Amino acid sequence: MPLVKNPILPGFNPDPSVLRVGQDYYIATSTFEWYPGVQIHHSTDLANWTLLTRPLNRKSQLDMRGDPDSCGVWAPCLSHDGDKFWLVYTDVKRKDGSFKDAHNYIVWADKIDGEWSDPVYVNSSGFDPSLFHDPDSGKKFFVNMLWDHRRRPLLFAGIAVQEWDAKTKKLVGERKNVYQGTELALAEAPHVYKRNGWYYLLIAEGGTGYEHACTLARSKDIWGPYETHPEKHVLTSKDHPRAALQRAGHGDIVETEDGRTYLVHLTGRPTTQLRRCVLGRETAIQECCWKDDWLYVKNGPVPSLWVDLLGERDESKYWEEKRYTFKDGLHKDFQWLRTPETERIFHIKDGKLTLIGREAIGSWFEQALVARRQEHFSYDAETVIDFSPTDERQFAGLTAYYCRYNFFYLTVTAHSDGQRELLIMSSEASWPIGNLNTPYVPYVQIPNEGKVKLALTIRGNQLQFYHAVLGSGDEELKKIGPVFDASIVSDECGGHQQHGSFTGAFVGVAASDLNGLAAEAKFDYLLYKPVKNQQDAYVRDNE
């Protein structure tokens, strides 16, 4: 069977948690400030994955208004105890500085694509929690990293284990710090497994940048002591800067029905000499083997670009053009930011997506922005907007967006005298201030009525906007503005300290009304068309 090329979940799909139930495989990934929370993909062969559900989809489960960029839902853990599906996640309210306000919750469901329960609060002592169902004792154990703001001696203080009672929905008994990791430090993302009488503890170390790694330890008792793997890190790219898959770490293990073992993990594919991961942290997979009751990644610890899976991937789906109309509602590819109260930021009527202008683009509370992930290094995007702004505080349009501190935005707006115009707003690595880049790109006056077609092209690190006024007799797309550096819409430029941005690039539509009048902008469709280029055709394997 032909080998399959990593990543298996391209674009912003980090922190994978993998699960097999019968012949079905599921991967849950982090969504951070994007709503609804947690993406769950499904596969039957580990090669072809489809987005199945986002379970945290109502206010009683998740409200992230006020969560800063790259906060929100971190590192979900998906599991099944033979009866129910369980999902553990963190809602992070603050991440910069000495403190982490990270609240951990559990939800459950009888069917993975059904309705999930309201959350049960567990603790806030750290993040990246998981739930281990001990097959022998029948007990459940809650496992999370511990955060020590004093750094005495470690900021990432170690991995804590505590029993969780499924009847009372509470932690019981003693909490014990069972493992502090290796000298690479920053122990996080714990997952516990049991095999051949051993408890295995898989963690991430080195941070989620270019020093990232998966570290494995084992013990005969869940409470320890744990011995570290003979090679320490079963997966890492940290010593191989030319490997195709970088930033490899934060993994989870799954066994197939026929006894093969695989490790899913996050990875990044940097572009340009500045090593910027525009597609964010993606999900890749590695085949593993066991020797002397230790797990090893085949051809590891460096991750392989090509892997042997249970099926052959259908590449045509990855390259198909997506023309999103809104006749049947909002397509599952789309998300919005933070709020569970969608009726305040958009609605769909007569096949049109109507955005209700709220706060400015980049707001951490209530902004009307609906977008999908960038999954290709090069693509075209296009929309048609019907919008009649009255002044400069009302604007709506097409955006390539990462966060408050880096985006490109072609808007339909108006001057203070009411004359409608096109204006490009850009915020290019503007952390911590968040200012727009000035002077603004020269504006283009357009008629005060009528629809406008807005488009952008991205070719690697080059972004160009286009426009056309419909009904004008000249509807050919024309360039507007300069060529922008598209690589800025990346983890490395997302704002915050180095490796402190965790999402990925999106493309979509947005609307703001800073007058507070909730002006509405109507969009006919959004086109997303992948374009092959040298980076997408890159086939060099790791050495």
Coordinates of C-alpha atoms in Angstrom, one line a residue:
M1 CA 0.0 0.0 0.0
P2 CA 1.4 3.5 -0.8
L3 CA 2.8 5.5 2.0
V4 CA 0.8 8.5 3.3
K5 CA 2.4 11.9 3.7
N6 CA 2.2 13.8 6.9
P7 CA 0.5 15.8 8.3
I8 CA -2.8 13.8 8.5
L9 CA -4.7 16.9 9.8
P10 CA -3.2 19.9 7.9
G11 CA -3.6 23.4 9.2
F12 CA -4.4 24.5 12.7
N13 CA -5.0 21.1 14.4
P14 CA -2.6 21.0 17.5
D15 CA -2.4 18.8 20.6
P16 CA -3.9 15.7 19.2
S17 CA -5.6 13.1 21.5
V18 CA -6.4 9.9 19.7
L19 CA -8.9 7.1 20.5
R20 CA -10.0 3.9 18.9
V21 CA -13.5 2.4 19.6
G22 CA -13.9 -0.8 17.5
Q23 CA -13.0 0.0 13.9
D24 CA -13.4 3.8 14.4
Y25 CA -10.6 6.2 15.2
Y26 CA -11.1 9.7 16.6
I27 CA -8.7 12.6 17.1
A28 CA -9.5 15.6 19.3
T29 CA -7.5 18.8 18.9
S30 CA -7.3 22.2 20.6
T31 CA -9.3 25.1 19.3
F32 CA -8.2 27.9 21.7
E33 CA -10.3 31.0 21.3
W34 CA -12.2 29.7 18.2
Y35 CA -15.8 28.6 18.8
P36 CA -17.3 25.9 19.1
G37 CA -14.6 24.3 21.2
V38 CA -12.6 21.1 20.4
Q39 CA -12.4 19.6 16.9
I40 CA -13.1 15.8 16.7
H41 CA -12.1 14.1 13.4
H42 CA -13.1 10.6 12.5
S43 CA -11.3 7.9 10.4
T44 CA -11.4 4.2 9.8
D45 CA -7.9 3.8 8.3
L46 CA -5.8 6.6 10.0
A47 CA -5.2 8.1 6.5
N48 CA -8.5 9.8 5.6
W49 CA -10.1 12.0 8.2
T50 CA -13.3 14.0 8.3
L51 CA -14.4 16.6 10.7
L52 CA -17.1 15.0 12.8
T53 CA -18.2 17.4 15.5
R54 CA -17.2 20.2 17.9
P55 CA -18.8 19.1 21.2
L56 CA -18.4 22.4 23.2
N57 CA -21.1 24.3 21.4
R58 CA -23.3 26.1 23.9
K59 CA -23.0 28.7 26.6
S60 CA -23.4 26.3 29.6
Q61 CA -20.3 24.5 28.3
L62 CA -18.0 27.3 27.1
D63 CA -18.0 31.0 27.1
M64 CA -14.6 32.5 26.1
R65 CA -15.5 36.2 25.9
G66 CA -12.5 38.0 27.4
D67 CA -10.1 35.1 26.8
P68 CA -6.9 36.6 25.2
D69 CA -5.5 35.3 22.0
S70 CA -4.2 31.7 22.2
C71 CA -6.1 31.2 25.4
G72 CA -9.4 29.3 25.6
V73 CA -9.6 25.6 25.0
W74 CA -6.2 23.9 25.4
A75 CA -5.2 20.2 24.9
P76 CA -8.4 18.1 25.0
C77 CA -8.1 14.5 26.0
L78 CA -10.7 12.1 24.4
S79 CA -11.3 8.7 26.0
H80 CA -13.8 5.9 26.2
D81 CA -14.3 3.6 29.2
G82 CA -16.4 0.9 27.5
D83 CA -19.6 2.8 28.3
K84 CA -19.2 6.5 27.6
F85 CA -17.1 8.9 25.8
W86 CA -15.2 11.3 28.0
L87 CA -13.6 14.6 27.1
V88 CA -11.3 16.6 29.4
Y89 CA -10.2 20.1 28.5
T90 CA -8.8 23.4 29.9
D91 CA -10.3 26.8 29.5
V92 CA -7.3 29.2 29.9
K93 CA -8.2 32.7 31.0
R94 CA -4.7 34.1 31.3
K95 CA -1.4 32.7 30.0
D96 CA 1.2 35.5 29.8
G97 CA 3.3 36.4 32.8
S98 CA 3.9 34.4 36.0
F99 CA 0.4 33.1 36.4
K100 CA -1.8 30.7 34.4
D101 CA -5.5 30.9 35.1
A102 CA -6.3 27.5 33.7
H103 CA -9.6 25.8 34.6
N104 CA -10.0 22.1 33.9
Y105 CA -13.4 20.4 33.1
I106 CA -14.8 17.1 32.1
V107 CA -17.8 16.4 29.8
W108 CA -19.2 13.1 28.6
A109 CA -21.6 11.6 26.0
D110 CA -23.1 8.3 25.0
K111 CA -22.5 9.1 21.3
I112 CA -19.5 11.0 20.2
D113 CA -21.5 13.0 17.7
G114 CA -24.5 13.4 20.0
E115 CA -25.1 16.0 22.8
W116 CA -22.4 16.3 25.4
S117 CA -23.1 17.0 29.0
D118 CA -22.6 20.3 30.8
P119 CA -19.1 20.5 32.2
V120 CA -18.0 19.4 35.6
Y121 CA -15.2 21.5 37.1
V122 CA -12.2 19.5 38.3
N123 CA -9.3 21.8 39.3
S124 CA -7.1 24.7 38.2
S125 CA -3.6 23.6 39.4
G126 CA -2.3 23.3 35.8
F127 CA -3.3 22.5 32.3
D128 CA -3.2 19.8 29.7
P129 CA -5.3 17.3 31.7
S130 CA -6.2 13.7 30.8
L131 CA -8.4 11.1 32.2
F132 CA -7.1 7.5 32.6
H133 CA -9.5 4.6 33.0
D134 CA -7.5 1.8 34.8
P135 CA -8.6 -1.4 33.1
D136 CA -7.7 -3.5 36.1
S137 CA -8.9 -1.5 39.1
G138 CA -11.8 0.2 37.3
K139 CA -10.8 3.5 38.9
K140 CA -10.4 6.7 37.0
F141 CA -7.4 9.0 37.5
F142 CA -7.1 12.7 36.6
V143 CA -3.6 13.6 35.4
N144 CA -2.4 17.2 34.7
M145 CA 0.8 19.2 34.7
L146 CA 1.4 21.4 37.8
W147 CA 2.2 25.1 37.4
D148 CA 4.5 26.8 40.0
H149 CA 4.6 30.6 39.6
R150 CA 7.5 30.7 42.1
R151 CA 9.7 28.5 39.9
R152 CA 10.8 26.6 43.0
P153 CA 12.5 24.9 41.4
L154 CA 10.5 24.5 38.2
L155 CA 7.8 26.6 36.6
F156 CA 6.4 23.4 35.0
A157 CA 6.6 21.6 38.3
G158 CA 5.7 18.1 37.2
I159 CA 2.9 15.7 36.5
A160 CA 0.2 15.2 39.1
V161 CA -2.0 12.2 39.5
Q162 CA -5.2 12.0 41.6
E163 CA -8.2 9.7 41.6
W164 CA -11.5 11.0 40.2
D165 CA -14.8 9.6 41.4
A166 CA -17.2 9.2 38.5
K167 CA -20.2 9.0 40.9
T168 CA -19.6 12.1 42.9
K169 CA -17.8 13.8 40.0
K170 CA -15.0 14.9 42.3
L171 CA -11.3 14.4 42.9
V172 CA -10.7 12.1 45.9
G173 CA -7.7 11.1 47.9
E174 CA -4.2 12.4 47.7
R175 CA -2.7 14.3 44.8
K176 CA 0.9 13.2 44.0
N177 CA 3.5 14.8 41.8
V178 CA 4.8 11.6 40.1
Y179 CA 7.2 12.7 37.5
Q180 CA 9.2 15.9 36.8
G181 CA 10.5 15.0 33.3
T182 CA 14.1 15.3 32.0
E183 CA 16.6 18.2 31.8
L184 CA 14.8 19.3 28.7
A185 CA 12.1 20.6 31.1
L186 CA 8.6 22.1 30.6
A187 CA 6.8 18.8 31.4
E188 CA 3.2 18.9 30.1
A189 CA 0.6 17.1 28.1
P190 CA 0.5 13.9 30.1
H191 CA -1.2 10.7 28.9
V192 CA -1.2 7.4 30.9
Y193 CA -1.5 3.9 29.4
K194 CA -1.3 0.4 30.8
R195 CA 0.4 -2.5 28.9
N196 CA 1.9 -5.8 30.1
G197 CA 1.7 -4.7 33.8
W198 CA 3.4 -1.4 33.2
Y199 CA 1.9 2.1 33.5
Y200 CA 3.3 4.3 30.8
L201 CA 3.4 8.1 31.1
L202 CA 3.9 10.0 27.8
I203 CA 4.5 13.7 28.2
A204 CA 5.7 16.7 26.1
E205 CA 8.8 18.6 26.9
G206 CA 10.8 21.5 25.6
G207 CA 7.9 23.9 24.9
T208 CA 5.9 23.9 21.8
G209 CA 8.6 25.5 19.6
Y210 CA 11.6 24.0 17.9
E211 CA 12.8 22.2 21.1
H212 CA 9.6 20.2 21.4
A213 CA 9.7 16.5 22.2
C214 CA 7.7 13.5 23.4
T215 CA 9.2 11.8 26.5
L216 CA 8.2 8.4 27.8
A217 CA 8.5 7.0 31.3
R218 CA 7.1 3.8 33.0
S219 CA 6.3 2.4 36.4
K220 CA 4.8 -0.7 37.9
D221 CA 2.5 1.5 40.0
I222 CA 0.5 4.5 38.8
W223 CA 1.9 6.4 41.8
G224 CA 5.5 5.8 40.6
P225 CA 8.4 5.9 40.8
Y226 CA 8.7 6.4 37.0
E227 CA 11.8 5.5 35.1
T228 CA 12.6 7.5 31.9
H229 CA 12.9 5.8 28.5
P230 CA 16.5 4.7 27.6
E231 CA 16.5 7.3 24.8
K232 CA 14.5 9.8 26.9
H233 CA 12.7 11.4 23.9
V234 CA 10.8 8.9 21.7
L235 CA 10.0 11.7 19.2
T236 CA 11.7 15.1 18.5
S237 CA 13.1 17.2 15.7
K238 CA 15.1 19.4 18.0
D239 CA 18.5 18.2 16.8
H240 CA 17.5 18.0 13.1
P241 CA 16.7 21.5 11.9
R242 CA 16.4 20.3 8.3
A243 CA 13.8 17.6 9.0
A244 CA 10.6 18.2 7.0
L245 CA 8.5 18.0 10.2
Q246 CA 9.6 20.4 12.9
R247 CA 8.3 21.2 16.4
A248 CA 7.4 17.5 16.9
G249 CA 5.9 16.8 20.3
H250 CA 2.7 16.6 22.4
G251 CA 1.7 13.1 21.4
D252 CA -0.8 10.3 22.1
I253 CA -0.7 6.6 21.4
V254 CA -3.3 4.3 19.8
E255 CA -3.3 0.6 18.9
T256 CA -5.1 -0.8 15.9
E257 CA -7.3 -3.9 15.9
D258 CA -4.4 -6.0 14.5
G259 CA -2.0 -4.8 17.2
R260 CA 0.0 -2.1 15.4
T261 CA 0.9 0.9 17.5
Y262 CA 0.9 4.5 16.3
L263 CA 1.8 7.8 17.8
V264 CA 0.0 11.0 16.8
H265 CA 1.7 14.3 17.5
L266 CA 1.7 17.9 16.7
T267 CA 4.2 19.3 14.2
G268 CA 5.0 22.4 12.2
R269 CA 6.1 23.0 8.7
P270 CA 8.1 26.3 8.7
T271 CA 8.4 28.4 5.5
T272 CA 11.0 31.0 4.4
Q273 CA 14.4 31.5 6.0
L274 CA 12.6 33.1 9.0
R275 CA 11.0 29.6 9.8
R276 CA 7.4 30.8 10.1
C277 CA 4.6 28.2 10.5
V278 CA 1.7 29.9 8.7
L279 CA -0.4 26.7 8.9
G280 CA 0.1 26.6 12.7
R281 CA 0.7 23.4 14.6
E282 CA -0.7 20.4 12.6
T283 CA -1.3 16.8 13.5
A284 CA 1.0 14.1 12.2
I285 CA 1.3 10.3 12.8
Q286 CA 4.2 7.8 13.3
E287 CA 4.3 4.1 13.3
C288 CA 5.8 2.6 16.4
C289 CA 7.2 -0.7 17.7
W290 CA 7.8 -2.2 21.1
K291 CA 11.1 -3.6 22.4
D292 CA 11.8 -4.7 25.9
D293 CA 8.5 -3.2 26.9
W294 CA 9.6 0.2 25.6
L295 CA 7.9 2.1 22.8
Y296 CA 10.1 3.3 19.9
V297 CA 9.1 5.4 16.9
K298 CA 10.1 3.6 13.7
N299 CA 13.1 5.4 12.1
G300 CA 12.9 7.8 15.1
P301 CA 13.2 9.8 17.1
V302 CA 13.0 12.2 14.1
P303 CA 9.5 12.1 12.7
S304 CA 9.0 10.6 9.2
L305 CA 7.3 12.6 6.5
W306 CA 5.9 9.4 4.9
V307 CA 4.3 6.7 7.0
D308 CA 2.6 3.3 6.4
L309 CA -1.0 3.4 7.6
L310 CA -4.1 1.2 7.2
G311 CA -5.3 2.9 4.0
E312 CA -4.4 5.1 1.1
R313 CA -5.2 8.7 1.3
D314 CA -7.6 10.3 -1.2
E315 CA -5.6 13.4 -2.1
S316 CA -8.4 14.8 -4.3
K317 CA -10.4 15.9 -1.2
Y318 CA -7.5 18.0 0.1
W319 CA -7.1 19.8 -3.2
E320 CA -10.8 20.4 -4.0
E321 CA -12.1 23.9 -4.4
K322 CA -14.6 24.9 -1.7
R323 CA -17.4 27.4 -2.7
Y324 CA -19.3 28.0 0.5
T325 CA -22.9 29.2 0.0
F326 CA -25.2 29.6 3.0
K327 CA -28.4 28.1 1.7
D328 CA -28.1 25.2 4.2
G329 CA -26.7 27.2 7.1
L330 CA -23.1 27.7 8.1
H331 CA -20.7 24.9 6.8
K332 CA -18.9 23.0 9.5
D333 CA -15.5 24.2 8.2
F334 CA -16.3 27.7 9.7
Q335 CA -15.7 28.9 13.2
W336 CA -16.0 32.3 15.0
L337 CA -14.4 33.8 18.0
R338 CA -15.1 33.3 21.7
T339 CA -18.9 33.9 22.0
P340 CA -21.6 31.3 22.4
E341 CA -24.2 33.9 21.6
T342 CA -24.1 33.7 17.8
E343 CA -27.3 35.6 17.3
R344 CA -25.5 38.8 18.3
I345 CA -22.8 38.4 15.6
F346 CA -24.4 36.7 12.6
H347 CA -27.5 35.1 11.1
I348 CA -28.3 33.4 7.8
K349 CA -31.4 34.3 5.8
D350 CA -32.3 33.9 2.1
G351 CA -29.0 32.1 1.5
K352 CA -26.9 35.0 2.7
L353 CA -24.5 35.2 5.7
T354 CA -25.2 38.5 7.5
L355 CA -22.6 39.7 9.9
I356 CA -23.8 42.1 12.6
G357 CA -21.2 44.8 13.2
R358 CA -19.9 44.8 16.8
E359 CA -16.5 45.5 18.2
A360 CA -13.3 46.0 16.2
I361 CA -11.4 43.2 14.6
G362 CA -9.2 41.7 17.1
S363 CA -11.6 42.2 20.0
W364 CA -11.3 39.6 22.8
F365 CA -15.0 40.0 23.6
E366 CA -17.5 40.3 20.8
Q367 CA -16.4 40.7 17.2
A368 CA -18.3 39.5 14.1
L369 CA -15.8 37.3 12.3
V370 CA -16.5 34.0 10.6
A371 CA -13.6 32.1 9.0
R372 CA -12.1 28.8 8.1
R373 CA -8.6 27.4 8.5
Q374 CA -5.8 28.0 5.9
E375 CA -4.8 24.4 5.1
H376 CA -2.5 25.1 2.1
F377 CA 0.6 27.2 1.6
S378 CA -1.0 28.9 -1.4
Y379 CA -4.7 29.6 -2.1
D380 CA -7.3 32.0 -3.6
A381 CA -10.2 33.4 -1.6
E382 CA -13.1 35.5 -2.8
T383 CA -16.4 36.8 -1.5
V384 CA -19.2 39.3 -2.6
I385 CA -20.3 41.8 0.0
D386 CA -23.4 44.1 0.2
F387 CA -22.7 46.8 2.8
S388 CA -23.6 50.5 3.1
P389 CA -21.5 52.1 5.8
T390 CA -22.2 55.7 6.8
D391 CA -18.7 56.6 8.1
E392 CA -15.2 55.4 8.9
R393 CA -16.3 53.5 12.1
Q394 CA -18.3 51.0 10.0
F395 CA -16.3 48.5 8.0
A396 CA -16.6 45.0 6.8
G397 CA -14.8 42.7 4.3
L398 CA -12.4 39.9 3.7
T399 CA -9.5 39.0 6.0
A400 CA -6.5 36.8 6.4
Y401 CA -6.4 36.6 10.2
Y402 CA -4.3 35.1 12.9
C403 CA -5.1 37.3 16.0
R404 CA -5.3 40.9 17.2
Y405 CA -1.7 41.4 16.5
N406 CA -1.4 40.1 12.9
F407 CA -4.0 40.2 10.2
F408 CA -4.6 41.7 6.7
Y409 CA -8.1 43.1 6.1
L410 CA -9.6 44.5 2.9
T411 CA -12.7 46.5 4.0
V412 CA -15.7 48.3 2.5
T413 CA -16.0 51.4 4.6
A414 CA -16.8 55.1 4.2
H415 CA -15.1 58.4 4.8
S416 CA -16.5 60.8 7.4
D417 CA -18.5 62.5 4.7
G418 CA -20.3 59.2 3.9
Q419 CA -18.5 58.5 0.6
R420 CA -18.0 54.7 0.4
E421 CA -14.5 53.5 -0.2
L422 CA -12.2 50.4 0.0
L423 CA -9.5 50.5 2.6
I424 CA -6.9 47.9 3.6
M425 CA -6.1 47.6 7.3
S426 CA -3.1 45.6 8.4
S427 CA -1.7 44.7 11.8
E428 CA 1.8 43.2 11.2
A429 CA 3.4 41.7 14.3
S430 CA 2.1 44.6 16.3
W431 CA 2.4 43.0 19.8
P432 CA 2.1 44.4 22.5
I433 CA 0.5 47.6 21.2
G434 CA -1.9 46.3 18.6
N435 CA -1.8 49.3 16.4
L436 CA -2.7 49.2 12.7
N437 CA 0.2 49.8 10.3
T438 CA 0.1 53.5 9.1
P439 CA 0.0 55.2 6.8
Y440 CA -3.0 53.3 5.4
V441 CA -2.7 51.9 2.0
P442 CA -4.3 54.5 -0.4
Y443 CA -8.1 54.2 -0.4
V444 CA -10.2 53.6 -3.5
Q445 CA -13.6 55.4 -3.7
I446 CA -16.5 53.3 -4.9
P447 CA -20.2 54.0 -5.5
N448 CA -22.3 54.3 -2.4
E449 CA -24.6 51.5 -3.5
G450 CA -24.1 48.0 -5.0
K451 CA -22.3 44.8 -4.3
V452 CA -18.5 44.5 -4.2
K453 CA -16.4 41.5 -5.0
L454 CA -13.3 41.2 -2.7
A455 CA -10.6 38.7 -3.2
L456 CA -7.1 37.7 -2.1
T457 CA -4.4 35.4 -3.3
I458 CA -1.6 33.9 -1.2
R459 CA 1.4 32.3 -2.9
G460 CA 3.7 31.2 -0.2
N461 CA 4.7 34.4 1.6
Q462 CA 3.1 36.8 -0.8
L463 CA -0.5 38.2 -0.3
Q464 CA -2.3 40.4 -2.8
F465 CA -5.8 41.8 -2.5
Y466 CA -8.2 42.4 -5.4
H467 CA -11.6 44.1 -5.9
A468 CA -14.3 44.6 -8.4
V469 CA -17.5 46.8 -8.2
L470 CA -20.4 44.7 -9.5
G471 CA -22.9 46.3 -11.8
S472 CA -20.4 48.9 -12.9
G473 CA -19.8 47.4 -16.4
D474 CA -16.2 46.6 -15.5
E475 CA -16.3 43.6 -13.2
E476 CA -12.8 42.4 -13.7
L477 CA -10.8 42.0 -10.5
K478 CA -8.2 44.7 -10.0
K479 CA -5.3 44.7 -7.6
I480 CA -5.5 47.0 -4.6
G481 CA -2.6 47.7 -2.3
P482 CA 0.9 46.3 -2.3
V483 CA 2.1 42.7 -2.0
F484 CA 2.1 41.9 1.8
D485 CA 4.2 39.4 3.7
A486 CA 1.7 36.6 4.2
S487 CA 4.2 34.7 6.5
I488 CA 3.4 37.3 9.2
V489 CA 0.1 35.5 9.7
S490 CA 1.9 32.7 11.6
D491 CA 2.7 31.3 15.1
E492 CA 6.0 33.1 15.1
C493 CA 4.5 36.5 14.6
G494 CA 1.3 36.0 16.5
G495 CA 2.2 38.3 19.4
H496 CA 3.4 37.3 22.9
Q497 CA 6.8 36.0 23.7
Q498 CA 8.6 33.5 21.5
H499 CA 6.5 30.3 20.9
G500 CA 3.6 31.9 22.8
S501 CA 1.1 31.8 20.0
F502 CA -0.7 28.6 19.4
T503 CA -3.3 28.8 16.6
G504 CA -2.9 29.3 12.9
A505 CA -4.0 31.3 9.9
F506 CA -7.6 31.7 8.9
V507 CA -9.4 33.3 6.0
G508 CA -12.9 34.7 6.3
V509 CA -15.3 37.6 6.5
A510 CA -15.7 40.2 9.3
A511 CA -17.7 43.3 10.2
S512 CA -17.4 46.0 12.8
D513 CA -19.6 49.0 13.8
L514 CA -17.7 51.2 16.2
N515 CA -20.7 53.5 16.4
G516 CA -22.6 50.8 18.2
L517 CA -25.4 50.7 15.7
A518 CA -25.0 47.1 14.7
A519 CA -24.8 47.8 11.0
E520 CA -25.2 44.6 8.9
A521 CA -23.0 43.3 6.1
K522 CA -24.3 40.6 3.8
F523 CA -22.1 38.0 2.1
D524 CA -23.2 35.9 -0.8
Y525 CA -20.5 33.2 -0.5
L526 CA -16.9 32.5 0.3
L527 CA -14.6 30.8 -2.1
Y528 CA -11.5 28.9 -0.9
K529 CA -9.4 27.5 -3.8
P530 CA -6.1 25.6 -3.0
V531 CA -3.2 26.2 -5.3
K532 CA -0.3 23.8 -5.6
N533 CA 3.1 25.3 -5.3
Q534 CA 6.7 24.1 -4.5
Q535 CA 6.0 23.9 -0.8
D536 CA 2.9 21.8 -1.2
A537 CA 4.8 19.5 -3.5
Y538 CA 7.7 19.1 -1.1
V539 CA 8.5 15.4 -0.8
R540 CA 11.9 15.2 0.8
D541 CA 11.8 12.7 3.6
N542 CA 13.8 12.9 6.8
E543 CA 17.3 11.7 6.9

